[in-house]
PDB file of C-alpha atoms in Angstrom:
ATOM      1  CA  MET A 421       0.000   0.000   0.000  1.00  0.00           C
ATOM      2  CA  ALA A 422       2.905   2.370   0.587  1.00  0.00           C
ATOM      3  CA  ILE A 423       4.111   2.407  -3.034  1.00  0.00           C
ATOM      4  CA  PHE A 424       0.705   2.533  -4.706  1.00  0.00           C
ATOM      5  CA  PRO A 425       0.298   5.777  -6.685  1.00  0.00           C
ATOM      6  CA  THR A 426      -2.686   7.000  -4.675  1.00  0.00           C
ATOM      7  CA  SER A 427      -1.203   6.121  -1.295  1.00  0.00           C
ATOM      8  CA  PHE A 428      -0.654   9.818  -0.569  1.00  0.00           C
ATOM      9  CA  PHE A 429      -4.264   9.817   0.687  1.00  0.00           C
ATOM     10  CA  LEU A 430      -3.102   7.658   3.617  1.00  0.00           C
ATOM     11  CA  VAL A 431      -0.447  10.198   4.576  1.00  0.00           C
ATOM     12  CA  ALA A 432      -2.493  13.351   4.060  1.00  0.00           C
ATOM     13  CA  GLY A 433      -4.948  14.684   6.592  1.00  0.00           C
ATOM     14  CA  TYR A 434      -7.978  13.039   5.036  1.00  0.00           C
ATOM     15  CA  THR A 435     -10.349  10.585   6.689  1.00  0.00           C
ATOM     16  CA  GLU A 436      -9.181   7.596   4.640  1.00  0.00           C
ATOM     17  CA  SER A 437      -6.168   6.884   6.821  1.00  0.00           C
ATOM     18  CA  LEU A 438      -8.175   7.236  10.039  1.00  0.00           C
ATOM     19  CA  PHE A 439     -10.945   5.048   8.637  1.00  0.00           C
ATOM     20  CA  LEU A 440      -8.482   2.352   7.587  1.00  0.00           C
ATOM     21  CA  PHE A 441      -6.806   2.401  10.993  1.00  0.00           C
ATOM     22  CA  LEU A 442     -10.082   2.166  12.921  1.00  0.00           C
ATOM     23  CA  THR A 443     -11.512  -0.570  10.711  1.00  0.00           C
ATOM     24  CA  VAL A 444      -8.404  -2.736  10.882  1.00  0.00           C
ATOM     25  CA  SER A 445      -8.142  -2.125  14.623  1.00  0.00           C
ATOM     26  CA  SER A 446     -11.731  -3.184  15.206  1.00  0.00           C
ATOM     27  CA  ILE A 447     -11.267  -6.416  13.254  1.00  0.00           C
ATOM     28  CA  PHE A 448      -7.981  -7.131  15.048  1.00  0.00           C
ATOM     29  CA  ALA A 449      -9.555  -6.523  18.453  1.00  0.00           C
ATOM     30  CA  TYR A 450     -12.477  -8.743  17.485  1.00  0.00           C
ATOM     31  CA  ARG A 451     -10.178 -11.562  16.432  1.00  0.00           C
ATOM     32  CA  THR A 452      -8.218 -11.299  19.692  1.00  0.00           C
ATOM     33  CA  LYS A 453     -11.524 -11.506  21.624  1.00  0.00           C
ATOM     34  CA  HIS A 454     -11.491  -7.937  22.953  1.00  0.00           C
ATOM     35  CA  TYR A 455     -15.108  -7.269  22.047  1.00  0.00           C
ATOM     36  CA  ILE A 456     -15.559  -3.984  23.922  1.00  0.00           C
ATOM     37  CA  ILE A 457     -12.491  -2.472  22.278  1.00  0.00           C
ATOM     38  CA  ALA A 458     -13.693  -3.760  18.904  1.00  0.00           C
ATOM     39  CA  ALA A 459     -17.041  -2.075  19.541  1.00  0.00           C
ATOM     40  CA  ILE A 460     -15.351   1.239  20.327  1.00  0.00           C
ATOM     41  CA  PHE A 461     -13.197   1.105  17.198  1.00  0.00           C
ATOM     42  CA  ALA A 462     -16.174   0.077  15.045  1.00  0.00           C
ATOM     43  CA  ALA A 463     -18.277   2.962  16.377  1.00  0.00           C
ATOM     44  CA  LEU A 464     -15.452   5.425  15.717  1.00  0.00           C
ATOM     45  CA  SER A 465     -15.008   3.939  12.253  1.00  0.00           C
ATOM     46  CA  THR A 466     -18.667   4.593  11.505  1.00  0.00           C
ATOM     47  CA  ALA A 467     -18.332   8.131  12.842  1.00  0.00           C
ATOM     48  CA  THR A 468     -15.473   8.698  10.408  1.00  0.00           C
ATOM     49  CA  ARG A 469     -17.201   7.333   7.306  1.00  0.00           C
ATOM     50  CA  ILE A 470     -20.604   5.763   6.729  1.00  0.00           C
ATOM     51  CA  GLN A 471     -18.935   2.743   5.104  1.00  0.00           C
ATOM     52  CA  GLY A 472     -17.832   1.693   8.573  1.00  0.00           C
ATOM     53  CA  GLY A 473     -21.208   0.034   8.921  1.00  0.00           C
ATOM     54  CA  VAL A 474     -19.958  -2.749   6.665  1.00  0.00           C
ATOM     55  CA  VAL A 475     -17.799  -3.914   9.567  1.00  0.00           C
ATOM     56  CA  ALA A 476     -20.994  -4.815  11.430  1.00  0.00           C
ATOM     57  CA  ILE A 477     -21.854  -7.203   8.625  1.00  0.00           C
ATOM     58  CA  PHE A 478     -18.482  -8.884   9.160  1.00  0.00           C
ATOM     59  CA  PHE A 479     -19.214  -9.297  12.871  1.00  0.00           C
ATOM     60  CA  VAL A 480     -22.669 -10.791  12.250  1.00  0.00           C
ATOM     61  CA  ILE A 481     -21.424 -13.198   9.571  1.00  0.00           C
ATOM     62  CA  ASP A 482     -18.587 -14.337  11.807  1.00  0.00           C
ATOM     63  CA  TYR A 483     -21.084 -14.941  14.612  1.00  0.00           C
ATOM     64  CA  LEU A 484     -23.404 -16.917  12.340  1.00  0.00           C
ATOM     65  CA  LEU A 485     -20.609 -19.051  10.904  1.00  0.00           C
ATOM     66  CA  ASN A 486     -19.293 -19.856  14.353  1.00  0.00           C
ATOM     67  CA  LYS A 487     -21.006 -22.859  15.865  1.00  0.00           C
ATOM     68  CA  LYS A 488     -20.976 -21.438  19.414  1.00  0.00           C
ATOM     69  CA  TRP A 489     -24.290 -19.608  19.347  1.00  0.00           C
ATOM     70  CA  SER A 490     -24.333 -19.203  23.116  1.00  0.00           C
ATOM     71  CA  ASP A 491     -21.444 -16.706  23.029  1.00  0.00           C
ATOM     72  CA  CYS A 492     -23.504 -13.520  22.636  1.00  0.00           C
ATOM     73  CA  LYS A 493     -20.549 -11.301  23.537  1.00  0.00           C
ATOM     74  CA  LYS A 494     -19.520 -11.505  19.899  1.00  0.00           C
ATOM     75  CA  LEU A 495     -22.526  -9.398  18.916  1.00  0.00           C
ATOM     76  CA  ILE A 496     -21.486  -6.415  21.059  1.00  0.00           C
ATOM     77  CA  PRO A 497     -19.380  -4.816  18.268  1.00  0.00           C
ATOM     78  CA  ALA A 498     -22.158  -5.306  15.716  1.00  0.00           C
ATOM     79  CA  ALA A 499     -24.658  -3.631  18.012  1.00  0.00           C
ATOM     80  CA  ALA A 500     -22.320  -0.735  18.806  1.00  0.00           C
ATOM     81  CA  THR A 501     -21.397   0.054  15.216  1.00  0.00           C
ATOM     82  CA  PRO A 502     -24.372   2.376  14.507  1.00  0.00           C
ATOM     83  CA  ILE A 503     -23.544   4.448  17.607  1.00  0.00           C
ATOM     84  CA  GLY A 504     -20.855   6.304  15.676  1.00  0.00           C
ATOM     85  CA  LEU A 505     -23.301   7.268  12.958  1.00  0.00           C
ATOM     86  CA  VAL A 506     -25.856   8.457  15.480  1.00  0.00           C
ATOM     87  CA  ALA A 507     -23.219  10.413  17.404  1.00  0.00           C
ATOM     88  CA  TYR A 508     -22.078  12.114  14.230  1.00  0.00           C
TER      89      TYR A 508
END
């Protein structure tokens, strides 16, 4: 990504770099089972750009594909994702 011709958007003061950081951080926190932190990053990602709501779809699909349906803590980030949009 660093040598791609349009990578200057990630260095400039635009929202693309912040959005990418928050989205990747929310998925990383989700995968390491830090669901509250993933929810915070997902909500901030949605506050940055409306496309952050797509991360909620990832959380729901991962929950549905996982066979442990009793672990409802995994749905916390999906439920908290629209908070950023509402706060904006």
